[in-house]
PDB file of N, CA and C in Angstrom:
ATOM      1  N   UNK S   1       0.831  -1.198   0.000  1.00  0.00           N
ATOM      2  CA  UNK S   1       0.000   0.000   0.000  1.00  0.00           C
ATOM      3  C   UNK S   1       0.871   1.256   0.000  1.00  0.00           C
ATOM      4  N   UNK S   2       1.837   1.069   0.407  1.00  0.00           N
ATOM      5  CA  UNK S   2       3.114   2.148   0.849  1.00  0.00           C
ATOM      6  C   UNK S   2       3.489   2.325  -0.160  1.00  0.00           C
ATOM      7  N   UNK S   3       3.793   1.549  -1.072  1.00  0.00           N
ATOM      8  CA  UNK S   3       4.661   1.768  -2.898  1.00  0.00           C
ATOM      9  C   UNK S   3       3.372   2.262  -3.509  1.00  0.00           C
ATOM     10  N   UNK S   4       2.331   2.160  -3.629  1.00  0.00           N
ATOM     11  CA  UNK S   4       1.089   2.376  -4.278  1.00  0.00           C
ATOM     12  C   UNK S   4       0.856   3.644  -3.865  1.00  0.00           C
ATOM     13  N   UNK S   5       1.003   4.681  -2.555  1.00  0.00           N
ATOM     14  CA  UNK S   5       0.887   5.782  -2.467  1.00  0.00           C
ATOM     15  C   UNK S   5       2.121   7.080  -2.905  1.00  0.00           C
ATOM     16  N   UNK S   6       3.363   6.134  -3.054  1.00  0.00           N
ATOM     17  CA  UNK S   6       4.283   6.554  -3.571  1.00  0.00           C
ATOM     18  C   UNK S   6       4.254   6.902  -4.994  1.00  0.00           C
ATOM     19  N   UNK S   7       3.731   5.643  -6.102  1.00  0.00           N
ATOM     20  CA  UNK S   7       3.810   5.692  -6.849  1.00  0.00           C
ATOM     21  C   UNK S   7       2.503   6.907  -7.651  1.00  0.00           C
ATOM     22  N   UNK S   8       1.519   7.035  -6.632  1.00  0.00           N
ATOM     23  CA  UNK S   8       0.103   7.922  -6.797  1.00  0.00           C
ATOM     24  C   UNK S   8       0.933   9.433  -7.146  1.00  0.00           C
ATOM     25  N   UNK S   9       1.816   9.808  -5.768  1.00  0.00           N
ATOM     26  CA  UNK S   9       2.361  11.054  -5.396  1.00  0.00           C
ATOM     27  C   UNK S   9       3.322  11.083  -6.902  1.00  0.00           C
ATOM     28  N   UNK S  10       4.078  10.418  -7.036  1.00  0.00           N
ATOM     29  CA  UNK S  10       5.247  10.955  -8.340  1.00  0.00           C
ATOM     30  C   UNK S  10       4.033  10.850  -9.693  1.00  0.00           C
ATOM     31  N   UNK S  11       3.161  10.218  -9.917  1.00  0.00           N
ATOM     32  CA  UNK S  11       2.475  10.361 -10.801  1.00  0.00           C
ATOM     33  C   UNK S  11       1.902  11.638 -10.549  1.00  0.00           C
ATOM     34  N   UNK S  12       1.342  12.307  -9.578  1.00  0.00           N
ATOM     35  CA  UNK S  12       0.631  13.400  -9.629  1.00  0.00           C
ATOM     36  C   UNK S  12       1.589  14.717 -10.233  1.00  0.00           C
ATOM     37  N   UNK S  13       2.979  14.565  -9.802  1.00  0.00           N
ATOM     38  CA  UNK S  13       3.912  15.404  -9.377  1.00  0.00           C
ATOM     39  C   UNK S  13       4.248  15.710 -11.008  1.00  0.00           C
ATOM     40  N   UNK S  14       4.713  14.347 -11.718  1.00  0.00           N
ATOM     41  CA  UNK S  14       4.528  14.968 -13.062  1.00  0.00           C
ATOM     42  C   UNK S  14       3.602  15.240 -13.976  1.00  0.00           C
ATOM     43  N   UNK S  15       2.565  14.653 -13.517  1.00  0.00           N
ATOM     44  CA  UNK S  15       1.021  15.536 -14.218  1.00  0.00           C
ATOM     45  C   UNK S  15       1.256  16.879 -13.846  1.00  0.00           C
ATOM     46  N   UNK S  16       1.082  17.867 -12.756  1.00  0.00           N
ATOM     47  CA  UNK S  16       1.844  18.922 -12.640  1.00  0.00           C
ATOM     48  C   UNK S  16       2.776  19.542 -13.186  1.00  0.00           C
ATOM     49  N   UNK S  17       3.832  19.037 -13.113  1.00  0.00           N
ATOM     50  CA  UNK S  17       4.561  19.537 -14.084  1.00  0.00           C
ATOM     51  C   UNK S  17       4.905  19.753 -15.352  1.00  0.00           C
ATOM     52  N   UNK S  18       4.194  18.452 -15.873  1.00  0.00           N
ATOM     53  CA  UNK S  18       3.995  18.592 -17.775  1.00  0.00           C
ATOM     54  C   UNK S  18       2.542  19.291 -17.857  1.00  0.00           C
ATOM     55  N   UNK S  19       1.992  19.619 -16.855  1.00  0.00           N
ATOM     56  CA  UNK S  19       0.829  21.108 -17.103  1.00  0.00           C
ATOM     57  C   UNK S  19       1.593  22.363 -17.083  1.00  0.00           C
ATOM     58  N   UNK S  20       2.432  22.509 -16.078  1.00  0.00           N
ATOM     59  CA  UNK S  20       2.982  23.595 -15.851  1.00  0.00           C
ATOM     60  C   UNK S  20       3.745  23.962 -17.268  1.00  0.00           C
ATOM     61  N   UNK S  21       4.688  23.286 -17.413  1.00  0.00           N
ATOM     62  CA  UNK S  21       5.723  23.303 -18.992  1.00  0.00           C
ATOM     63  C   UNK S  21       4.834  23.477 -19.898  1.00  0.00           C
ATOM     64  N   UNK S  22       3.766  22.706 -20.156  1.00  0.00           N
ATOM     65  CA  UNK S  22       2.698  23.347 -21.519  1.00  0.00           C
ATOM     66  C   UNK S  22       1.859  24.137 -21.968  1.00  0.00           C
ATOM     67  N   UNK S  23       1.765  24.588 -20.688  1.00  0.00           N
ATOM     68  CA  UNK S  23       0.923  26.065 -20.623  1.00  0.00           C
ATOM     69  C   UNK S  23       1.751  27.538 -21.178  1.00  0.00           C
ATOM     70  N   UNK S  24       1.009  27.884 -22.707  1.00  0.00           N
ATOM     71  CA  UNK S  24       1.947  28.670 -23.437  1.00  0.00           C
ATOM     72  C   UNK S  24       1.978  30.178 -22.695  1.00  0.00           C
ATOM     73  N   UNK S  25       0.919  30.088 -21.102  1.00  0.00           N
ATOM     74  CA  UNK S  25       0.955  31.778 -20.736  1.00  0.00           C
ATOM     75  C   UNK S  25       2.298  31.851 -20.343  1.00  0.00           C
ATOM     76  N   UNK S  26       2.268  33.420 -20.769  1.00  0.00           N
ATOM     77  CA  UNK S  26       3.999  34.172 -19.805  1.00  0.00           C
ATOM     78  C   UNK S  26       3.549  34.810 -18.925  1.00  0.00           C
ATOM     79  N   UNK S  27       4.140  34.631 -17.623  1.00  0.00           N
ATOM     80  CA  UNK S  27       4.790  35.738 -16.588  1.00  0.00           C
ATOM     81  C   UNK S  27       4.842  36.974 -17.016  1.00  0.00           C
ATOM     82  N   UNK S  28       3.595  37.529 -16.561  1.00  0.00           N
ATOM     83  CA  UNK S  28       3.614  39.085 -16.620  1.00  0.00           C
ATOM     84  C   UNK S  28       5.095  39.944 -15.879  1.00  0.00           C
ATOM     85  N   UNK S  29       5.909  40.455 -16.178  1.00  0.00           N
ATOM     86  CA  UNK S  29       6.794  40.619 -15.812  1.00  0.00           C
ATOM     87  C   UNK S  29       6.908  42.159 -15.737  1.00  0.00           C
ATOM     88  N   UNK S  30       6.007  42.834 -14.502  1.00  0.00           N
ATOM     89  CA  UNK S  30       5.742  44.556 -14.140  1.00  0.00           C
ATOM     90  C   UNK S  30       6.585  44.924 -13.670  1.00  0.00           C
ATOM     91  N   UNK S  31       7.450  46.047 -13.683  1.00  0.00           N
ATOM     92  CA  UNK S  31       8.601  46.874 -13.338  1.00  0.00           C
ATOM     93  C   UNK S  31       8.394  47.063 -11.951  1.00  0.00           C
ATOM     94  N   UNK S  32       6.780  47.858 -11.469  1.00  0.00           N
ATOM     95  CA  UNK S  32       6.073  47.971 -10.322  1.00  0.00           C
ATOM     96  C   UNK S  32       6.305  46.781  -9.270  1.00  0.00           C
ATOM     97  N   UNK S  33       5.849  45.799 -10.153  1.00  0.00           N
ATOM     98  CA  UNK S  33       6.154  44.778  -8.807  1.00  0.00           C
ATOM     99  C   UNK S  33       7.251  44.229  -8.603  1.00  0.00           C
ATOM    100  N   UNK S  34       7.912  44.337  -9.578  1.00  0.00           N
ATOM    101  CA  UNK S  34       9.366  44.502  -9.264  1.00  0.00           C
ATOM    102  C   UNK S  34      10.367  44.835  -7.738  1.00  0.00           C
ATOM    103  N   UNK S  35       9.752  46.293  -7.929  1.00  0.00           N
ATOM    104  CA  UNK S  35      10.390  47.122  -6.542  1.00  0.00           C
ATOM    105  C   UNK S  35       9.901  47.083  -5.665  1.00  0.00           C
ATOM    106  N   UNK S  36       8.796  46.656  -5.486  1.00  0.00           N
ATOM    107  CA  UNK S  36       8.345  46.105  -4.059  1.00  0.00           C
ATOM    108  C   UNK S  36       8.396  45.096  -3.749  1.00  0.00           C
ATOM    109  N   UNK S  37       9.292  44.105  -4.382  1.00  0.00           N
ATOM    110  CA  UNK S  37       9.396  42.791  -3.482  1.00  0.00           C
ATOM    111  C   UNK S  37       9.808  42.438  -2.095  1.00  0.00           C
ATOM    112  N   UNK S  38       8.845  41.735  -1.720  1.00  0.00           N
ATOM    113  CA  UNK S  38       9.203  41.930  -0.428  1.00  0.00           C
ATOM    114  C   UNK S  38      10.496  40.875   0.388  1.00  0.00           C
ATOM    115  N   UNK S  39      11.241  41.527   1.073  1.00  0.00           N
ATOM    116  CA  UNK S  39      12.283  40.569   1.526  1.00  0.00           C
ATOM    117  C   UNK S  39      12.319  39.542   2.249  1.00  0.00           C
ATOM    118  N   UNK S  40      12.884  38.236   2.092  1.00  0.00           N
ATOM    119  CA  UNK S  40      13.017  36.665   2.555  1.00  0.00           C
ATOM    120  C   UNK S  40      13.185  37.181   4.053  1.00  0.00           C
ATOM    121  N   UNK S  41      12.746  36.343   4.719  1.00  0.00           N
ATOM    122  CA  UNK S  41      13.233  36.241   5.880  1.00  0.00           C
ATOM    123  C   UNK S  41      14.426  35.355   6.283  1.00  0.00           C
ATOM    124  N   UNK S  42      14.714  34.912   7.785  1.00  0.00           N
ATOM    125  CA  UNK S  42      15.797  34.268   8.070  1.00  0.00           C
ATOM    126  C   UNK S  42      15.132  32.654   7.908  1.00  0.00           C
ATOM    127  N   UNK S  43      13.909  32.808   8.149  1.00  0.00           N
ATOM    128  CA  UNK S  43      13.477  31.225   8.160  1.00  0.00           C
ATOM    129  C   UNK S  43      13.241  30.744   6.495  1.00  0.00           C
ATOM    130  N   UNK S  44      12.793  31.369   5.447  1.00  0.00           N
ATOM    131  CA  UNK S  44      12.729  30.910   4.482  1.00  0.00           C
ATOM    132  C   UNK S  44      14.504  31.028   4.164  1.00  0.00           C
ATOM    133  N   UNK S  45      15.708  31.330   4.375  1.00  0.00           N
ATOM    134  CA  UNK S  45      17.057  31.501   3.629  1.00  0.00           C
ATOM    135  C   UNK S  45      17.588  29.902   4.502  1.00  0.00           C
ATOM    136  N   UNK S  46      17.012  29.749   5.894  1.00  0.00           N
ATOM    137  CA  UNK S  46      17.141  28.327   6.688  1.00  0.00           C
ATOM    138  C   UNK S  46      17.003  27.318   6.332  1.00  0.00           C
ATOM    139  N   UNK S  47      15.454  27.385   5.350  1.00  0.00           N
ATOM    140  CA  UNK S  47      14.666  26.204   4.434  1.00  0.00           C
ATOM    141  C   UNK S  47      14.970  26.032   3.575  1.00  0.00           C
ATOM    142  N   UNK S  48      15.351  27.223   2.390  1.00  0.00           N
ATOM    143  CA  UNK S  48      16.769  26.573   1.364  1.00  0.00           C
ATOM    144  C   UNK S  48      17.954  26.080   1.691  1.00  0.00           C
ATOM    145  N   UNK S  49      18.598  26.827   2.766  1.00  0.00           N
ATOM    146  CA  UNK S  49      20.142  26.406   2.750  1.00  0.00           C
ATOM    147  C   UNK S  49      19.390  24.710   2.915  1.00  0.00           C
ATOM    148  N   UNK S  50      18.367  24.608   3.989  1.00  0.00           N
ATOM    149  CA  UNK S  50      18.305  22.966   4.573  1.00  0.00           C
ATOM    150  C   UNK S  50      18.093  21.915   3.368  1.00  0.00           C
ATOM    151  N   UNK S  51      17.208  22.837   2.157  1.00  0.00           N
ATOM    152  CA  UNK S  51      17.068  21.977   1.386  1.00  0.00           C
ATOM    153  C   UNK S  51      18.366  21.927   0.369  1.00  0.00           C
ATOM    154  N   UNK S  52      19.285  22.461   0.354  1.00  0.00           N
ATOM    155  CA  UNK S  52      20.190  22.981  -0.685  1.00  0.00           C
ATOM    156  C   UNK S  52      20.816  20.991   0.332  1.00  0.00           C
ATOM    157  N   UNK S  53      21.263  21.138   1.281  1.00  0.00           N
ATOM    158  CA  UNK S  53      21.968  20.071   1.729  1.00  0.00           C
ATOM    159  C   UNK S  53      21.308  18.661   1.770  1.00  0.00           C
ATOM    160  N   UNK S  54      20.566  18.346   1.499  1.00  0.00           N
ATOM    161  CA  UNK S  54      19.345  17.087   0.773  1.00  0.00           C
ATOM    162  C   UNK S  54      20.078  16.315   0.345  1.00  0.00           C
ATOM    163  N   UNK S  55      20.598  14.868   0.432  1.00  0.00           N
ATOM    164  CA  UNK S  55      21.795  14.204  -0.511  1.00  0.00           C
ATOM    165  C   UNK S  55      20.586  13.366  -1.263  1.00  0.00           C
ATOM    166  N   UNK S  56      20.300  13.940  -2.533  1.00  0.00           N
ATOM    167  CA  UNK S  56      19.651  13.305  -3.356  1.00  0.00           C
ATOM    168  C   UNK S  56      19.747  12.021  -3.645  1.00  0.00           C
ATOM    169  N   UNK S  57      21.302  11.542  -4.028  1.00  0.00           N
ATOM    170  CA  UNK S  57      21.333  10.492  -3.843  1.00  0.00           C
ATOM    171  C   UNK S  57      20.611   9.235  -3.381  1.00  0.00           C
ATOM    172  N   UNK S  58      20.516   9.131  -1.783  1.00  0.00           N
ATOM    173  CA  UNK S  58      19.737   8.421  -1.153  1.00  0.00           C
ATOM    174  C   UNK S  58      18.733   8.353  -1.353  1.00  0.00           C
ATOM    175  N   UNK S  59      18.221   9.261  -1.912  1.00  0.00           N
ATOM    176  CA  UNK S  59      16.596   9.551  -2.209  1.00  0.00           C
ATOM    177  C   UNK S  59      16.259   8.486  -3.579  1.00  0.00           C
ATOM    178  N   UNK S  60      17.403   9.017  -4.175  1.00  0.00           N
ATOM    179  CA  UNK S  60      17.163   8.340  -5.806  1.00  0.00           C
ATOM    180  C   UNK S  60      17.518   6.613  -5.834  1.00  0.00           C
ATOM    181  N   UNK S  61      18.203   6.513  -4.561  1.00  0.00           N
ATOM    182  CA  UNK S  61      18.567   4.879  -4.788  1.00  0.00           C
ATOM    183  C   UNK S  61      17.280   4.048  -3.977  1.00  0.00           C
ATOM    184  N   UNK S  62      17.027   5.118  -2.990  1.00  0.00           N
ATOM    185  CA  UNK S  62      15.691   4.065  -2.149  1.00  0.00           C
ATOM    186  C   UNK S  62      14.539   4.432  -3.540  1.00  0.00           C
ATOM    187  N   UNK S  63      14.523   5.451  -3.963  1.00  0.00           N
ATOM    188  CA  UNK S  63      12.973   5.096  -5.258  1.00  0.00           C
ATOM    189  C   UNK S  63      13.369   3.952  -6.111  1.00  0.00           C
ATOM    190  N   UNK S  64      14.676   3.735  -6.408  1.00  0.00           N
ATOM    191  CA  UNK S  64      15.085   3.013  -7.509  1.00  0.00           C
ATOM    192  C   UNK S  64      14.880   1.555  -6.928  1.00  0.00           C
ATOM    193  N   UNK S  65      15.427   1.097  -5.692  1.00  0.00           N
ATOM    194  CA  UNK S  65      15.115   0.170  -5.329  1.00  0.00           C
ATOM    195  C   UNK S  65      13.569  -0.483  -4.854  1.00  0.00           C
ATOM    196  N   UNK S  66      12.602   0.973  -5.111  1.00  0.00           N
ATOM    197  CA  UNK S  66      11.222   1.019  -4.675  1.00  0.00           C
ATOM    198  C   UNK S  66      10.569   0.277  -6.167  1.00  0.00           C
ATOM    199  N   UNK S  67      11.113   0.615  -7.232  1.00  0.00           N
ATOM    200  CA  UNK S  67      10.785   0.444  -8.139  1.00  0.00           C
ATOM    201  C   UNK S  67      10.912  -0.341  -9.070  1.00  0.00           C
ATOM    202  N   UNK S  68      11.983  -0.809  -8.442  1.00  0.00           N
ATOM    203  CA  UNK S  68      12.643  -2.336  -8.952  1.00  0.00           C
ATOM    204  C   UNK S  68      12.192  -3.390  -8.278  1.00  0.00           C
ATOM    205  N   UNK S  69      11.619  -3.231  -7.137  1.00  0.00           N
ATOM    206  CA  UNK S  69      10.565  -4.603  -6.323  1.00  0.00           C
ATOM    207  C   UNK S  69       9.522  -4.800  -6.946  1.00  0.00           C
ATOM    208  N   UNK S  70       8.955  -3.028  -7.110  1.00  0.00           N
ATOM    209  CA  UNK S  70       7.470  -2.969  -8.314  1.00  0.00           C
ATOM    210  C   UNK S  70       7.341  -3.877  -9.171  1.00  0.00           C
ATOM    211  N   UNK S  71       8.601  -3.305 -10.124  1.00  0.00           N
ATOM    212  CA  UNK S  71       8.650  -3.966 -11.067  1.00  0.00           C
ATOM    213  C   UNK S  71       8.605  -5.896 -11.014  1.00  0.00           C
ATOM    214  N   UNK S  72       9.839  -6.077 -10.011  1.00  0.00           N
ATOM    215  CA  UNK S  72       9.529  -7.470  -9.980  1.00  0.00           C
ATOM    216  C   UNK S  72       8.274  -8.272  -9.655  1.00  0.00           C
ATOM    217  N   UNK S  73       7.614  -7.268  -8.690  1.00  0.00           N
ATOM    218  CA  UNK S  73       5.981  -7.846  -8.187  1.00  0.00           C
ATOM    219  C   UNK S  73       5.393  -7.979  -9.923  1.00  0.00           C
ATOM    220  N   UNK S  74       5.404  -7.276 -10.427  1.00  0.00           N
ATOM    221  CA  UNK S  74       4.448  -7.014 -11.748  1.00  0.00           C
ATOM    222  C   UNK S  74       4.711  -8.517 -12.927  1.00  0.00           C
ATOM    223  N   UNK S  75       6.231  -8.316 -12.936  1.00  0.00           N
ATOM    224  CA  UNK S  75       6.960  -9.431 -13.614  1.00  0.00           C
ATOM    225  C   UNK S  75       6.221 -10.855 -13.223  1.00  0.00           C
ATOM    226  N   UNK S  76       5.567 -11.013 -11.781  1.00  0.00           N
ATOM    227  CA  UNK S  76       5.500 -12.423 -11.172  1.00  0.00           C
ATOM    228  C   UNK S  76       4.374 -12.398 -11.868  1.00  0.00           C
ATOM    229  N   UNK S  77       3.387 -11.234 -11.715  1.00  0.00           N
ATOM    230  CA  UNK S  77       1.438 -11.159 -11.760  1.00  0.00           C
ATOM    231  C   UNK S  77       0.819 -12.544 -13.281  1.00  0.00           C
TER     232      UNK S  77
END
């Protein structure tokens, strides 16, 4: 059930994103809002640096190995 909600979430994630990429609108890009952007705080510059240090890696070998059981479950069916 655990690989099946996994596999729900990355399916959603790139439905999202191949919406996002095909959608031919542009970014209104106003001079105005420009200069009023408002400044990051210390907790959002915390939540990048934290995510900047993420060792992808691990991430990519436990999906890979998530997906290679998949696969073998499917192979048996």
């Amino acid at each position: 059930m655990k690989k099946f909600i996994i596999i729900i979430i990355i399916v959603a994630i790139a439905i999202a994103g191949f919406i996002m990429l095909s959608s031919d609108e542009q970014p209104v890009n106003d001079s105005a809002d420009m200069e009023q952007q408002i400044p990051r705080n210390d907790t959002a510059d915390k939540i990048i640096s934290d995510l900047d240090e993420i060792d992808t890696a691990d991430i990519e070998a436990e999906l890979d190995s998530e997906f290679n059981a998949i696969d073998a479950e499917l192979l048996n069916l």
